Coordinates of C-alpha atoms in Angstrom, one line a residue:
X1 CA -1.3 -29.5 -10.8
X2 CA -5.0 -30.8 -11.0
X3 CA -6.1 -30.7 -7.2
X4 CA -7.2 -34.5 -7.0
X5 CA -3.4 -35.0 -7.8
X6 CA -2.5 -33.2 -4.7
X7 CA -5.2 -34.5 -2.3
X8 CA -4.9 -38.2 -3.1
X9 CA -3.8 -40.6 -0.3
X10 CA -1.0 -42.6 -1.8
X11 CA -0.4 -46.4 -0.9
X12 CA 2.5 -48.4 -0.5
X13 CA 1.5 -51.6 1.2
X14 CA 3.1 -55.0 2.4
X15 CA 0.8 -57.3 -0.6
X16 CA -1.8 -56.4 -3.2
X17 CA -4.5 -57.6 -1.5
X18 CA -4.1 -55.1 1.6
X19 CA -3.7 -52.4 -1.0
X20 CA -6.9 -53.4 -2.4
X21 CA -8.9 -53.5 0.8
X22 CA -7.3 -50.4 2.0
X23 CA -8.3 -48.7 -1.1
X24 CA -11.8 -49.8 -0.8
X25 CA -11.8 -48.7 2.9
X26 CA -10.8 -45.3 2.0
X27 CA -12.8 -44.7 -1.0
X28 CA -15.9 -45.5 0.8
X29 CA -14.6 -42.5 3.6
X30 CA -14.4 -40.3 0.3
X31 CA -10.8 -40.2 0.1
X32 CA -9.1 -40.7 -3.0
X33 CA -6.4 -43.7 -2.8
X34 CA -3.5 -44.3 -5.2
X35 CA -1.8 -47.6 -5.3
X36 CA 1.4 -47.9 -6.1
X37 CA 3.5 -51.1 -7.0
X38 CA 6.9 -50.3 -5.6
X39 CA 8.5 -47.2 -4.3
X40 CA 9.7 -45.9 -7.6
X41 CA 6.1 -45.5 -8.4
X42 CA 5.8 -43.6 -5.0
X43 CA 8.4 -41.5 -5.8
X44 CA 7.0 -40.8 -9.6
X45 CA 3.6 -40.8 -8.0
X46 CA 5.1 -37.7 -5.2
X47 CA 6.3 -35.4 -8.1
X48 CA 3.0 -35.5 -9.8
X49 CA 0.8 -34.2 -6.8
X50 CA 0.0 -36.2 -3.1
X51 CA -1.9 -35.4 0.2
X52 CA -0.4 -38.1 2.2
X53 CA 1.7 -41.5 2.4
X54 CA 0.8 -44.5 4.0
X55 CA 3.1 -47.1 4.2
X56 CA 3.5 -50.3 5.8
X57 CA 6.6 -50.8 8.1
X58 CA 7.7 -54.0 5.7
X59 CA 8.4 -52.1 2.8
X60 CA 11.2 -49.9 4.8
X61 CA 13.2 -52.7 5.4
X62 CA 16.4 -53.4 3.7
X63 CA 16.7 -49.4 2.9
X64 CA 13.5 -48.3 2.0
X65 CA 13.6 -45.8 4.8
X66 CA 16.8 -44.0 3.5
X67 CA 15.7 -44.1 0.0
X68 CA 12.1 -42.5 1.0
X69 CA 14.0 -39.9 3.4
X70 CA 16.3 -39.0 0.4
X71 CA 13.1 -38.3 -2.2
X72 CA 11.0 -36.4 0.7
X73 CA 14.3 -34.4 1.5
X74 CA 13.8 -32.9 -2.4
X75 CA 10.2 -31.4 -1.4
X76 CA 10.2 -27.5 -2.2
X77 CA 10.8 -25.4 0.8
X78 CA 6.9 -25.3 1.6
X79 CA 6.3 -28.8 1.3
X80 CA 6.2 -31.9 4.1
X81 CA 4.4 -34.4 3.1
X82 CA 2.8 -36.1 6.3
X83 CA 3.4 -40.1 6.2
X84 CA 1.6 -42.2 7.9
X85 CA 3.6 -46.3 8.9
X86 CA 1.3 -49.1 9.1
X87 CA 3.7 -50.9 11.9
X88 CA 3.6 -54.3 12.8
X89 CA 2.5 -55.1 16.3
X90 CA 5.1 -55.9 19.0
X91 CA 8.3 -54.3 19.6
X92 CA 9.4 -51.6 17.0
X93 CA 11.5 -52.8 14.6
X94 CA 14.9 -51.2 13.0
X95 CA 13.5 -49.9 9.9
X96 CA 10.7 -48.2 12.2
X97 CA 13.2 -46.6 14.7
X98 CA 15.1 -45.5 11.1
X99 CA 12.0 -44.3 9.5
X100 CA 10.9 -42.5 12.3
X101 CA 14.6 -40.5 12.5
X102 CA 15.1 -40.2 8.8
X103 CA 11.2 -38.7 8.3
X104 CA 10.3 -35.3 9.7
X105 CA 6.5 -35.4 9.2
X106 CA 5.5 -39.0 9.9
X107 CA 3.3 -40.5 12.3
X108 CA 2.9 -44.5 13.3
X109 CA -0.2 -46.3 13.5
X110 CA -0.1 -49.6 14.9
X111 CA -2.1 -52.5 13.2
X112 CA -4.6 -54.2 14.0
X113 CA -6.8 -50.7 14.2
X114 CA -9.7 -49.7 13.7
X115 CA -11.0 -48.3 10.5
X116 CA -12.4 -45.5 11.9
X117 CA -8.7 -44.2 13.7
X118 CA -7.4 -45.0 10.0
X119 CA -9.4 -42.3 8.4
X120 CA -9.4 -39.8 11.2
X121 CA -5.6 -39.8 10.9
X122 CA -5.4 -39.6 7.2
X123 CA -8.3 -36.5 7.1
X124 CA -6.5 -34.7 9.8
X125 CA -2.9 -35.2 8.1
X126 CA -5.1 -34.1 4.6
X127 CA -6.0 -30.7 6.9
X128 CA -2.0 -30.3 7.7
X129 CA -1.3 -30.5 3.7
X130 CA -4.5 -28.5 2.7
X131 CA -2.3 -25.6 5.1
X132 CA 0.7 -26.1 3.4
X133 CA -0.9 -25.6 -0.5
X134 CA -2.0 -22.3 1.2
X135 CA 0.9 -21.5 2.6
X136 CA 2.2 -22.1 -1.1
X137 CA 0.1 -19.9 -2.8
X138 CA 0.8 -16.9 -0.3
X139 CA 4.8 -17.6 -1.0
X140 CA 3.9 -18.0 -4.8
X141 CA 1.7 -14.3 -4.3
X142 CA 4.8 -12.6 -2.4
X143 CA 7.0 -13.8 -5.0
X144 CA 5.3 -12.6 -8.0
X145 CA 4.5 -9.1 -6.3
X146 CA 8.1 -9.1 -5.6
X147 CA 8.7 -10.0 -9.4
X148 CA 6.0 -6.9 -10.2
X149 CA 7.7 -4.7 -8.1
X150 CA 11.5 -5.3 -9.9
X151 CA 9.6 -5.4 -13.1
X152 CA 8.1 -2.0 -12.6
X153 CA 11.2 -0.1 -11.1
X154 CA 12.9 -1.8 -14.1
X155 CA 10.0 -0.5 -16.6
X156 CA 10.4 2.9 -15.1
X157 CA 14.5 3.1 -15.4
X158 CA 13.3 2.5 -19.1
X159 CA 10.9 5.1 -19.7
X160 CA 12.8 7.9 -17.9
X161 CA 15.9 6.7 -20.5
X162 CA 14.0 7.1 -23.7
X163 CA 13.6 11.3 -22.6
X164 CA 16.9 11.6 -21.6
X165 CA 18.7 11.2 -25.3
X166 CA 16.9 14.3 -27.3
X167 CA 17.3 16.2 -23.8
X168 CA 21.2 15.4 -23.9
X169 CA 21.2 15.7 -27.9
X170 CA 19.4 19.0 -27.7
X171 CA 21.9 20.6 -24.6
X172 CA 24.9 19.7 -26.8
X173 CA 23.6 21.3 -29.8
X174 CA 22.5 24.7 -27.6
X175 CA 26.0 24.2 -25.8
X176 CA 28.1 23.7 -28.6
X177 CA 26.5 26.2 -31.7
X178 CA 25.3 28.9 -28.9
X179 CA 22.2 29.6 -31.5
X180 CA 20.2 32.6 -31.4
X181 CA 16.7 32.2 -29.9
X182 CA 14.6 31.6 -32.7
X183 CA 16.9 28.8 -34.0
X184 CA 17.2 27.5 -30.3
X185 CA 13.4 28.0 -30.2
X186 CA 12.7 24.7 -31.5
X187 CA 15.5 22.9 -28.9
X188 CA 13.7 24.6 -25.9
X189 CA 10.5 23.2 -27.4
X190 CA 11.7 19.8 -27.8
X191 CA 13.6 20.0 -24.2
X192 CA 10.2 20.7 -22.5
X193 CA 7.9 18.6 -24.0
X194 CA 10.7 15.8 -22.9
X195 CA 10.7 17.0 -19.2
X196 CA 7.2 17.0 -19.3
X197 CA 7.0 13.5 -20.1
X198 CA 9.9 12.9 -17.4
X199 CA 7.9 14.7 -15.2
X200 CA 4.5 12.6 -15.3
X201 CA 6.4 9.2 -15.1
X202 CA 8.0 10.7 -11.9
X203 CA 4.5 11.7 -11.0
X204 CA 3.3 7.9 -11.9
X205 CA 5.9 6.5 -9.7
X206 CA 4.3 8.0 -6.3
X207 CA 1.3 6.9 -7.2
X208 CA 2.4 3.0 -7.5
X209 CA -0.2 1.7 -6.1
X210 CA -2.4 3.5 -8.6
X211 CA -0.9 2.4 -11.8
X212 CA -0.8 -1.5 -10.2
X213 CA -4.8 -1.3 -10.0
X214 CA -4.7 -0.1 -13.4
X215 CA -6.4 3.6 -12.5
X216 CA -4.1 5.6 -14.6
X217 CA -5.7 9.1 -14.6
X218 CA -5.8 10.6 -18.3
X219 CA -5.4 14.3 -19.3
X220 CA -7.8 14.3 -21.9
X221 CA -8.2 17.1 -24.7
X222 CA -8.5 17.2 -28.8
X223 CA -5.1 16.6 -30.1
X224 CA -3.9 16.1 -33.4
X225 CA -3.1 12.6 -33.7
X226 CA 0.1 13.3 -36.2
X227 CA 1.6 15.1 -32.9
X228 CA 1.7 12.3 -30.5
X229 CA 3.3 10.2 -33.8
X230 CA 6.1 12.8 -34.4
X231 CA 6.6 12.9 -30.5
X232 CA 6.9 9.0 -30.4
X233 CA 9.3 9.3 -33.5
X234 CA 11.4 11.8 -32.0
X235 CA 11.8 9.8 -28.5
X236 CA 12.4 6.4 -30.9
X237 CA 14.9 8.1 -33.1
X238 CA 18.1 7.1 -31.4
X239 CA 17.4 3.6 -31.3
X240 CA 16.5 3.7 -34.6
X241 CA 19.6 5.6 -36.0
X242 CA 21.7 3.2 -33.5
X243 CA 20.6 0.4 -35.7
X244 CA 20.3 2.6 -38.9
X245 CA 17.1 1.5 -39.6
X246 CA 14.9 3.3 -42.4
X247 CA 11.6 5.0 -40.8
X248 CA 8.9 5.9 -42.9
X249 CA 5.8 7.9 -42.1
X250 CA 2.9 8.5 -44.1
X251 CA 0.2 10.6 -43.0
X252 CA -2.6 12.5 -43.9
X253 CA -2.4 16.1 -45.0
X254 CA -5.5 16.9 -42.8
X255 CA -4.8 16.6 -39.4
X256 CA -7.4 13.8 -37.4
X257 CA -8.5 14.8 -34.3
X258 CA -8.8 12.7 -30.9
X259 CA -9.3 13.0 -28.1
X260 CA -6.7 11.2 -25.8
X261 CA -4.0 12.3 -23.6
X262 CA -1.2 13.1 -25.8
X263 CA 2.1 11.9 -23.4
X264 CA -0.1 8.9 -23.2
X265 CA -0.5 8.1 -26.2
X266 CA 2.9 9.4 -27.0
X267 CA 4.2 6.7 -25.1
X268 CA 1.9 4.2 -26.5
X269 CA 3.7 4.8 -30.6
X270 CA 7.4 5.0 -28.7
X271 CA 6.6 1.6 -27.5
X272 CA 5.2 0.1 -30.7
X273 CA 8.4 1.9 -32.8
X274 CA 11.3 0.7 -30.2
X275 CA 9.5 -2.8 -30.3
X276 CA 10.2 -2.4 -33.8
X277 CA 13.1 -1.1 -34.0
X278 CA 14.7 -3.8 -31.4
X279 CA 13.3 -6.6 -32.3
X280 CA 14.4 -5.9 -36.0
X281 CA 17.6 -6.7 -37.8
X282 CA 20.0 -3.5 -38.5
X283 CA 19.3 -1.5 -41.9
X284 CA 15.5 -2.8 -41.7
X285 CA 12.7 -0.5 -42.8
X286 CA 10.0 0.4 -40.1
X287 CA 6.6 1.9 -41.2
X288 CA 3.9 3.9 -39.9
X289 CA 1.2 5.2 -41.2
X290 CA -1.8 7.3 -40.0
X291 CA -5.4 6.7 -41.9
X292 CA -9.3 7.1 -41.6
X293 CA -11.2 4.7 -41.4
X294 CA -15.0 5.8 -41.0
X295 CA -15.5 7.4 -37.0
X296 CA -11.9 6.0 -36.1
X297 CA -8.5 6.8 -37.0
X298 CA -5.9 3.7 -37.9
X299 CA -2.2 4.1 -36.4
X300 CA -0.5 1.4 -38.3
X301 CA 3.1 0.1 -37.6
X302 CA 5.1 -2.4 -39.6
X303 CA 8.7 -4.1 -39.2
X304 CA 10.8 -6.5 -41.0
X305 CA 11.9 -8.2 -37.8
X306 CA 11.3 -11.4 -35.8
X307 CA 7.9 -11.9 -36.2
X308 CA 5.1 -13.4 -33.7
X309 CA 4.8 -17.6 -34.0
X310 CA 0.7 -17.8 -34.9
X311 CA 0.4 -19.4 -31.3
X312 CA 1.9 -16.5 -29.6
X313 CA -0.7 -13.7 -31.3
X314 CA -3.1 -14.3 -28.6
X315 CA -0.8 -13.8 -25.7
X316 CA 1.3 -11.2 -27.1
X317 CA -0.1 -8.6 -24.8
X318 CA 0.4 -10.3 -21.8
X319 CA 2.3 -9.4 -19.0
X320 CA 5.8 -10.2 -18.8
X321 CA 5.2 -12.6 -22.6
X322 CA 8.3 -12.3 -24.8
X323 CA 8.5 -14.6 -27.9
X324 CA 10.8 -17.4 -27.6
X325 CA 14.1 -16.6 -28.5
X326 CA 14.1 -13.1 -29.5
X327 CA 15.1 -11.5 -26.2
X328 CA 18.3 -11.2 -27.0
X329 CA 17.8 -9.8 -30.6
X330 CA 15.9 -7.1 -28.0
X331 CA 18.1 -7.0 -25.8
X332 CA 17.0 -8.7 -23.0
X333 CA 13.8 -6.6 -23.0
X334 CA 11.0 -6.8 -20.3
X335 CA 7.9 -8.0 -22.0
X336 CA 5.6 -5.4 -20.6
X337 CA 5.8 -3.2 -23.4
X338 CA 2.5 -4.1 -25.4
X339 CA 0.6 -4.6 -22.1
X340 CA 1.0 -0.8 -21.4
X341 CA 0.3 -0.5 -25.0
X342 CA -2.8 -2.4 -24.9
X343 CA -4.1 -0.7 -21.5
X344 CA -3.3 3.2 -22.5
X345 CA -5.2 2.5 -25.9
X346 CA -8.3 0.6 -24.0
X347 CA -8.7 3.7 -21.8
X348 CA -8.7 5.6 -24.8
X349 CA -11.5 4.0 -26.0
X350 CA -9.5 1.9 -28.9
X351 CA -8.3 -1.1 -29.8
X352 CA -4.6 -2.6 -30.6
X353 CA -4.1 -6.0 -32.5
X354 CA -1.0 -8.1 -33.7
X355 CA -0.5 -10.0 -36.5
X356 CA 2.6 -12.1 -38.0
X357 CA 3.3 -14.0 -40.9
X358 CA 5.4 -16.1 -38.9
X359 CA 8.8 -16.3 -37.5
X360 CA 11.5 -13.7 -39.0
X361 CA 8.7 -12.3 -41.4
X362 CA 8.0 -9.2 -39.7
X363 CA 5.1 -8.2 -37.1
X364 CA 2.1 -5.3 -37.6
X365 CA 0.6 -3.4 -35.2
X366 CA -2.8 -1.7 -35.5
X367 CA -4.2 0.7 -33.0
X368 CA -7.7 2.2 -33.7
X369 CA -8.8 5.2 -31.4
X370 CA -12.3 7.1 -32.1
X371 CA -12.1 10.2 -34.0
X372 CA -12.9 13.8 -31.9
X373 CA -16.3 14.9 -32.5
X374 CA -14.5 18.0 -33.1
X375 CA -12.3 17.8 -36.1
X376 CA -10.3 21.2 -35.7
X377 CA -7.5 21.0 -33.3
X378 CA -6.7 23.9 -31.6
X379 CA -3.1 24.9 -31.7
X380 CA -1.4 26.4 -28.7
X381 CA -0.3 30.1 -28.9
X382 CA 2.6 31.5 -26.9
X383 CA 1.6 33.6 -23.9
X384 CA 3.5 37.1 -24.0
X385 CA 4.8 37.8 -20.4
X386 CA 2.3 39.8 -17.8
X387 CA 3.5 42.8 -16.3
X388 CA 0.7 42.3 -13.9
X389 CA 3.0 40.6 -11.6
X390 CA 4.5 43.8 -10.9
X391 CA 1.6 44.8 -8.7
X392 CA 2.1 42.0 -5.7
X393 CA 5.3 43.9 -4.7
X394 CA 8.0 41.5 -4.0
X395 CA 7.6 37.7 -4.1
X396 CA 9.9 35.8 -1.8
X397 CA 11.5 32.6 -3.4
X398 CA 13.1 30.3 -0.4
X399 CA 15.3 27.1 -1.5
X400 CA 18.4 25.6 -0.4
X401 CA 19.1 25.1 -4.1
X402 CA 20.9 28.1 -5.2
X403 CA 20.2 27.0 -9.0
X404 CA 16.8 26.2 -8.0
X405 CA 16.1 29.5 -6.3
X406 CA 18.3 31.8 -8.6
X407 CA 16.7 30.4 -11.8
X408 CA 12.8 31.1 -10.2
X409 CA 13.4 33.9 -9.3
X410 CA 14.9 35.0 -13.3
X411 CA 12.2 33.5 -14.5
X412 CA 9.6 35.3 -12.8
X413 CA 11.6 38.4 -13.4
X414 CA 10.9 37.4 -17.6
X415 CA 7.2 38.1 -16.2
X416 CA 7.4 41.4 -14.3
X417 CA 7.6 40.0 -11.0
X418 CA 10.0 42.0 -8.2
X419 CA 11.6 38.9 -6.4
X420 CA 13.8 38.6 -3.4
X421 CA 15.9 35.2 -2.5
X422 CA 16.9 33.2 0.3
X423 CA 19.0 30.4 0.9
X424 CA 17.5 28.8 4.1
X425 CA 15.1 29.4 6.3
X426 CA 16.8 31.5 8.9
X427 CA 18.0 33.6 6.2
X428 CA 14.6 34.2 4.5
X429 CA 13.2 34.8 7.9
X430 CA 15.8 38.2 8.2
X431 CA 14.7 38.6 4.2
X432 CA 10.8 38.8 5.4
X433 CA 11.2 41.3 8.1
X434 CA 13.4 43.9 5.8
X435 CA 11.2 43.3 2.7
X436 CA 7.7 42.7 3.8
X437 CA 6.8 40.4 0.6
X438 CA 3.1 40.0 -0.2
X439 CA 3.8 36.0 -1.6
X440 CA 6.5 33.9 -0.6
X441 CA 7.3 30.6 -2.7
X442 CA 8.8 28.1 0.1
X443 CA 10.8 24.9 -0.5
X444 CA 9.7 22.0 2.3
X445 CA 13.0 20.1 2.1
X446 CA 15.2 21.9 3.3
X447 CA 18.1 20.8 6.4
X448 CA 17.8 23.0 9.7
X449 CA 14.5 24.4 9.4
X450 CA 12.4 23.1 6.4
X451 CA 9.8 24.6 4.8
X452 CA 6.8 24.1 7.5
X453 CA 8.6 25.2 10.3
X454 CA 9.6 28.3 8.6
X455 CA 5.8 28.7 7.5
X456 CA 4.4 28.6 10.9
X457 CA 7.0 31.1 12.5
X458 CA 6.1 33.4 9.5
X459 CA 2.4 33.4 10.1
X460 CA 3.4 33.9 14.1
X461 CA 4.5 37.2 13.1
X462 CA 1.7 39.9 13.0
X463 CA 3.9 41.8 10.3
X464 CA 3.2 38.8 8.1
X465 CA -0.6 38.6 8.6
X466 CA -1.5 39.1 4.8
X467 CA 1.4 36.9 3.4
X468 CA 0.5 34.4 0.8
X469 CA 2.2 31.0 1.5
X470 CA 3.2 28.6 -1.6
X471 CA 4.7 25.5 -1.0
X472 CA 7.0 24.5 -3.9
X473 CA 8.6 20.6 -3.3
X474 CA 8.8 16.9 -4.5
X475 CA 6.7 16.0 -1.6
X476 CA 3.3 15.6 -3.1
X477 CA 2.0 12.5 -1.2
X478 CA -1.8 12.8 0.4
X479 CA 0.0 12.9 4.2
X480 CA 2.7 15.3 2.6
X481 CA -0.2 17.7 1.4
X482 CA -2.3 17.7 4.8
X483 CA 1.2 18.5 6.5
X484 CA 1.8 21.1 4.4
X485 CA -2.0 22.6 4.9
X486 CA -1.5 22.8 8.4
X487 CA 1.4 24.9 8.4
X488 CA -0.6 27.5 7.1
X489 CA 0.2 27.4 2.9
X490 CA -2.6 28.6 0.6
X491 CA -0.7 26.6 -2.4
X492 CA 0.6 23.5 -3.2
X493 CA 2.8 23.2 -6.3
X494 CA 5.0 19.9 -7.0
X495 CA 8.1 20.1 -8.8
X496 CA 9.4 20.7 -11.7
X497 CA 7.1 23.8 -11.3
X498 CA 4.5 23.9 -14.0
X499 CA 5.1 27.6 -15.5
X500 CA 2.1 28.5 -16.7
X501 CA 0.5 27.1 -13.9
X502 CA 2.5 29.4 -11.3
X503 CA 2.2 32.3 -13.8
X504 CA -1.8 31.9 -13.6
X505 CA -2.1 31.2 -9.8
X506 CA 0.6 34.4 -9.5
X507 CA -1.7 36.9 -11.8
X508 CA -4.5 35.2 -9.9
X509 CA -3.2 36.9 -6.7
X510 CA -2.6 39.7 -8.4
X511 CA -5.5 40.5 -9.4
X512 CA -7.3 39.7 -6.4
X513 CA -5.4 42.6 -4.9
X514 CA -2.6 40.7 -3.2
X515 CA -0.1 43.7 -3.6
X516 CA 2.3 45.0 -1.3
X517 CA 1.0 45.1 2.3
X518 CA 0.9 48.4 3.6
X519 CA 4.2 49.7 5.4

């Protein structure tokens, strides 16, 4: 409400002319009165903003002072609005002694008085009100952060969904047909680049604080822009097929180049296609098309659905803004879709817009992104496995998860790696001494003695002078890291393990002549 609405000194006197004067008195003190004609109008004038009430003791007779009790008693919990009896002199009467009972925040001035105890009394009850509008905003600011925070563990739950059905489609296929590898090729393929985008909301979630400030850091390189659309497709596809909803995709035959971070982006089209596909009726046709247009390229995405009312286009990428009535055609939805849209694309360098042609006739989607400077796009080519590994001697992998442990250990086998195991760190302590490993791969987490503990008694051992420490864990916070350090680990690697990042660091070692330690 406008703030002269809240500071105004409302007035409920005994006749007009001692509302009159008492207006005048205040006005000239640079108050702001409000008369009011009876205490209906008191109690209108309270719900549309007030800094005080003063009232003379007459008009609490017969009742007033219950009925003024029962409208103050409706305040919201942060509200008590100081009031301020012009008594008669002499002995106090029965409405006083009622008024004064019935009224938390009320204070009795006795008249005849002088003008300048008036307007101290008023300013100083003013000052008690001017604390309880701050008081509001801070409940109003813990409120909304709450709100932020349920909206954002809520946002997350939905983005770590959309992964999860080609991941469970693509296990029942492998499961079920037990292909050969190079028709399972494509399922492993699919499976990764779905736990890699698992992986970096997990990653965005520790980092909450970051993503509220808006500093989302991007992993930029030239990509082929058709890529992140077929990933976004392939994420959307179940909600589309639920729905049986047509998708079609034009796009060019040459591939554009930008240069954005591609599970970024990614999830920028997957949000722009599940709007679509949710907020549209079932057996609609969605669109998308990819085009040129001069230095940028044009990511276009059209539905049949519910459309965007031409006074909610400008507010459509707000947080939390859903169009009126469609959230349950959306089911339920969280209207913070196309503000993540609108930020990923900014940081990209581009811009989105909406536009409608009203209610129930469909919505469009434009995002524009700057071309690479580059054109080609460099395509990734499978690494063969190293032998190189071979030449650290044997690398000691430590977790309590035997599936965990057992599948790091085969996988660094696939690379010619000569790997020992342990359960736990007393058991990988007996393991070091009869194997002498040159690196050992250590879990943190672990019950009885985790990860640290079982570092520094390792590096307390003269026999162990020259092993190379790797931490391997979900701890990855800054405190976590310096923790970690001090134990003595050269490495810090958060899981899910990044293989080709442990493959490098591993032939790194290797090559710098980390081999088996001399017997």
């Amino acid at each position: 409400m406008p703030e002269r609405l809240e500071y105004r000194v409302l007035l409920r006197t005994a006749t007009t002319k001692d509302a009159i004067m008492t207006a005048a008195v205040l006005a000239r003190a640079g108050l702001a009165p409000a008369s009011c004609a009876d205490l209906p109008a008191v109690v209108e004038a309270i719900g549309q903003g007030a800094g005080a009430l003063l009232v003379a003791e007459e008009v609490l007779d017969g009742g007033g002072a219950g009925e003024l009790a029962h409208v103050l008693a409706m305040q919201p919990a942060w509200s008590d609005l100081p009031v301020l009896i012009l008594a008669r002199q002499g002995a106090d009467s029965f409405a006083l002694l009622g008024a004064m009972d019935q009224l938390a925040n009320v204070t009795v001035l006795e008249r005849p008085m002088r003008v300048a105890s008036l307007v101290s009394a008023l300013r100083s009850a003013l000052r008690a009100r001017k604390w309880q509008y701050e008081l509001r905003s801070v409940l109003e600011g813990l409120r909304q952060a709450d709100q932020r925070k349920n909206e954002f563990l809520a946002t997350l739950a939905h983005e770590l969904r959309n992964p999860m059905a080609p991941l469970g489609t693509s296990l029942a296929i492998l499961m079920r047909k037990a292909p050969p590898p190079e028709v399972a090729r494509p399922y492993y393929e699919m499976m990764t680049r779905q736990l890699d985008h698992m992986v970096r909301l997990v990653n965005d979630l520790m980092e909450v604080s970051r993503i509220t400030r808006g500093k989302i850091d991007l992993r930029l390189e030239v990509l082929d822009l058709g890529r992140a659309i077929r990933d976004a497709v392939e994420l959307s596809r179940p909600l589309l097929d639920a729905r049986r909803q047509q998708l079609q995709v034009h796009a060019p035959e040459e591939p554009l180049a930008v240069r954005g971070d591609g599970v970024r982006l990614t999830q920028v089209f997957s949000n722009l296609l599940n709007n679509a596909a949710k907020y549209s009726p079932e057996g609609a046709g969605v669109k998308v098309s990819i085009t040129r247009a001069g230095a940028n390229a044009v990511v276009t995405v059209i539905d049949e659905g519910a459309g965007i009312p031409p006074d909610m286009l400008a507010s459509i990428f707000d947080m939390f803004v859903q169009v009126s009535g469609t959230a349950r055609a959306a089911q339920g939805g969280l209207g913070i879709g196309l503000t993540l849209v609108k930020s990923l694309v900014e940081l990209h360098g581009g811009t989105v817009e909406a536009s409608s042609a009203g209610t129930n006739r469909g919505s469009r989607f434009e995002v524009t992104l700057p071309l690479a400077e580059r054109e080609c796009v460099e395509t990734e080519r499978a690494k063969p496995p190293t032998a190189a590994l071979g030449l650290l001697g044997s690398i000691l992998v430590v977790d309590d998860n035997r599936d965990a442990a057992d599948s790091l250990c085969e996988l660094l086998a696939l690379h010619g790696a000569r790997t020992v195991v342990a359960h736990g760190g007393a058991a990988a302590l007996r393991v070091a001494t009869e194997t002498r490993p040159s690196v050992a791969i250590l879990d943190i987490g672990m019950p009885g003695m985790d990860g640290c503990e079982l570092a520094v008694r390792l590096r307390q051992d003269p026999a162990h002078g020259e092993l190379v420490l790797i931490a391997l864990t979900g701890w990855g916070q800054q405190n976590d890291k310096e923790r970690i350090a001090r134990s003595g680990f050269a490495h810090h690697l958060l899981k899910p393990v990044d293989v080709e990042t442990l493959i490098t660091l591993l032939t790194t070692l290797s090559e710098r002549g980390a081999g088996p330690p001399e017997p």
